[in-house]
XYZ file of N, CA and C in Angstrom:
210
model
N 11.381 17.901 9.968
C 11.717 16.062 9.863
C 10.629 15.734 8.614
N 11.185 15.105 7.605
C 10.121 14.705 6.537
C 9.687 13.172 6.855
N 8.135 13.209 6.231
C 7.851 11.693 6.678
C 6.922 11.538 5.283
N 6.895 9.729 5.000
C 6.171 9.575 3.830
C 5.658 8.251 4.400
N 4.675 8.175 3.450
C 3.609 6.932 3.465
C 4.179 6.042 2.414
N 4.361 4.563 3.253
C 4.914 2.978 2.377
C 3.661 2.442 2.963
N 3.183 2.390 1.508
C 2.489 1.056 1.413
C 2.715 -0.543 1.201
N 2.569 -1.509 1.729
C 2.807 -2.609 1.351
C 1.678 -3.662 0.760
N 1.596 -4.025 -0.622
C 0.629 -4.284 -1.484
C 0.308 -5.605 -0.977
N -1.201 -6.006 -1.161
C -1.519 -6.881 -0.895
C -0.730 -8.547 -1.259
N -0.387 -8.431 -1.977
C 0.663 -9.538 -2.775
C 1.758 -9.827 -1.859
N 2.544 -8.866 -1.314
C 3.621 -8.533 -0.769
C 3.029 -9.334 1.002
N 2.198 -8.835 1.023
C 1.556 -9.309 2.880
C 1.273 -10.904 2.735
N 0.693 -11.206 1.617
C 0.185 -12.823 1.966
C 1.162 -13.250 1.416
N 2.583 -13.022 0.663
C 3.900 -14.125 0.614
C 4.472 -14.157 1.675
N 4.304 -12.978 3.019
C 5.274 -12.929 4.096
C 5.960 -11.917 4.033
N 6.219 -11.265 3.164
C 7.512 -10.313 3.088
C 7.663 -9.212 3.848
N 6.236 -8.659 4.560
C 6.380 -7.693 5.688
C 7.914 -7.243 6.077
N 8.062 -8.137 6.860
C 9.119 -7.989 7.596
C 10.487 -7.984 7.112
N 10.502 -8.530 5.703
C 12.044 -8.385 5.106
C 11.819 -6.730 4.192
N 10.542 -6.249 3.716
C 10.557 -5.078 3.350
C 10.775 -3.727 4.635
N 10.210 -4.037 5.390
C 10.439 -3.087 6.644
C 12.049 -2.961 7.201
N 12.849 -4.346 7.073
C 14.272 -4.228 7.374
C 14.911 -3.631 6.009
N 14.878 -3.821 4.843
C 15.457 -3.156 3.937
C 15.198 -1.423 4.099
N 13.750 -1.202 4.022
C 13.331 0.698 4.639
C 14.494 0.792 5.632
N 14.727 0.050 6.784
C 15.695 0.477 8.201
C 16.785 0.587 7.648
N 17.269 -0.386 6.646
C 18.697 -0.598 6.213
C 19.060 0.360 5.452
N 18.010 1.141 5.010
C 18.521 2.163 3.941
C 18.906 3.401 4.505
N 18.529 3.694 6.215
C 18.700 4.682 6.678
C 17.520 4.996 7.466
N 16.295 5.123 6.735
C 14.823 5.450 7.068
C 14.483 5.088 8.209
N 13.617 5.559 9.027
C 13.322 5.138 10.185
C 11.557 4.664 10.244
N 11.115 3.608 10.542
C 9.716 3.696 10.562
C 9.443 3.983 12.008
N 8.083 4.779 11.888
C 7.855 5.249 13.362
C 6.203 4.750 13.633
N 5.620 3.903 12.751
C 4.444 3.333 12.739
C 3.802 2.311 11.728
N 3.605 1.451 12.467
C 3.118 0.537 11.478
C 1.629 0.060 11.600
N 0.914 -0.004 10.501
C -0.563 -0.345 10.769
C -0.940 -1.221 9.190
N -1.626 -2.329 10.304
C -2.421 -3.270 8.831
C -3.712 -3.112 8.587
N -4.627 -2.764 7.510
C -5.678 -2.220 7.188
C -6.017 -3.108 5.984
N -7.432 -3.319 6.024
C -7.820 -3.616 4.747
C -9.096 -2.378 4.347
N -8.304 -1.825 3.210
C -8.871 -0.549 2.380
C -10.280 -1.057 2.081
N -11.376 -0.313 2.362
C -12.664 -0.561 1.779
C -12.776 0.044 -0.011
N -13.141 -0.089 -0.650
C -13.587 0.513 -2.008
C -13.508 1.751 -2.267
N -14.408 2.287 -1.385
C -14.512 4.044 -1.324
C -12.950 4.644 -1.224
N -12.086 3.926 0.066
C -11.184 4.333 0.390
C -9.774 4.133 -0.944
N -9.951 2.750 -1.420
C -8.846 3.059 -2.562
C -9.325 3.499 -3.547
N -10.732 3.984 -3.631
C -11.112 4.873 -5.071
C -10.481 6.371 -5.041
N -10.651 6.581 -3.505
C -10.254 8.363 -3.368
C -8.881 8.104 -3.184
N -8.080 6.902 -3.012
C -6.577 7.290 -2.643
C -6.009 7.559 -4.086
N -6.824 6.455 -5.040
C -6.142 6.184 -6.752
C -7.219 7.322 -7.545
N -7.614 8.043 -7.072
C -8.233 8.961 -7.804
C -7.957 9.486 -9.056
N -6.701 10.086 -8.990
C -5.989 10.041 -10.220
C -5.943 9.291 -11.207
N -6.277 8.238 -10.685
C -6.286 7.248 -12.184
C -7.541 6.796 -12.450
N -8.559 7.452 -12.101
C -10.157 7.159 -12.663
C -9.857 7.341 -13.837
N -10.665 6.264 -14.763
C -10.788 6.046 -16.539
C -9.855 5.570 -17.220
N -8.432 5.499 -16.324
C -7.578 4.733 -17.035
C -7.514 3.337 -17.276
N -7.263 2.687 -18.190
C -7.559 0.832 -18.400
C -7.265 0.031 -17.222
N -6.258 0.971 -16.216
C -5.814 -0.314 -15.728
C -6.940 -0.062 -13.839
N -7.263 1.000 -13.953
C -7.962 1.822 -12.537
C -8.648 0.703 -12.041
N -9.986 -0.026 -12.850
C -10.738 -1.006 -11.718
C -9.886 -2.018 -11.224
N -8.648 -2.955 -12.232
C -7.962 -4.123 -11.713
C -7.231 -3.566 -10.778
N -6.724 -2.294 -10.384
C -5.727 -1.602 -9.104
C -6.802 -1.675 -7.955
N -7.953 -1.079 -8.448
C -8.829 -0.646 -6.899
C -8.955 -2.509 -6.556
N -9.458 -3.407 -7.575
C -9.901 -4.708 -6.806
C -8.381 -5.263 -6.444
N -7.416 -4.633 -6.808
C -5.929 -5.463 -6.198
C -5.966 -5.035 -4.824
N -6.295 -3.974 -4.907
C -6.109 -3.033 -3.367
C -6.794 -3.363 -2.571
N -7.716 -3.810 -2.902
C -8.940 -4.105 -1.731
C -8.716 -5.804 -1.448
N -7.994 -6.770 -2.472
C -7.995 -8.164 -2.402
C -7.438 -8.435 -0.960
N -6.798 -7.887 -0.099
C -6.234 -8.242 1.192
C -5.753 -7.060 1.876
N -5.008 -7.444 3.223
C -4.634 -6.383 4.038
C -3.594 -5.687 3.096
N -3.217 -4.394 3.575
C -2.037 -3.532 2.878
C -1.333 -3.246 4.431
């Protein structure tokens, strides 16, 4: 069995799109086995996006990803 991680970004959560996004995932034939809503710390976000460190958009990406729950 293959698994993957999907992250619903803070703006989609804030706009109330979570259930619609989950429905689309399931309608495509994939199965959601777990859901978890968290707020990333800056350290977590920096670790997750380390491959982008030094790129012009890096700081904005980190700020966005810690701006609300994912």
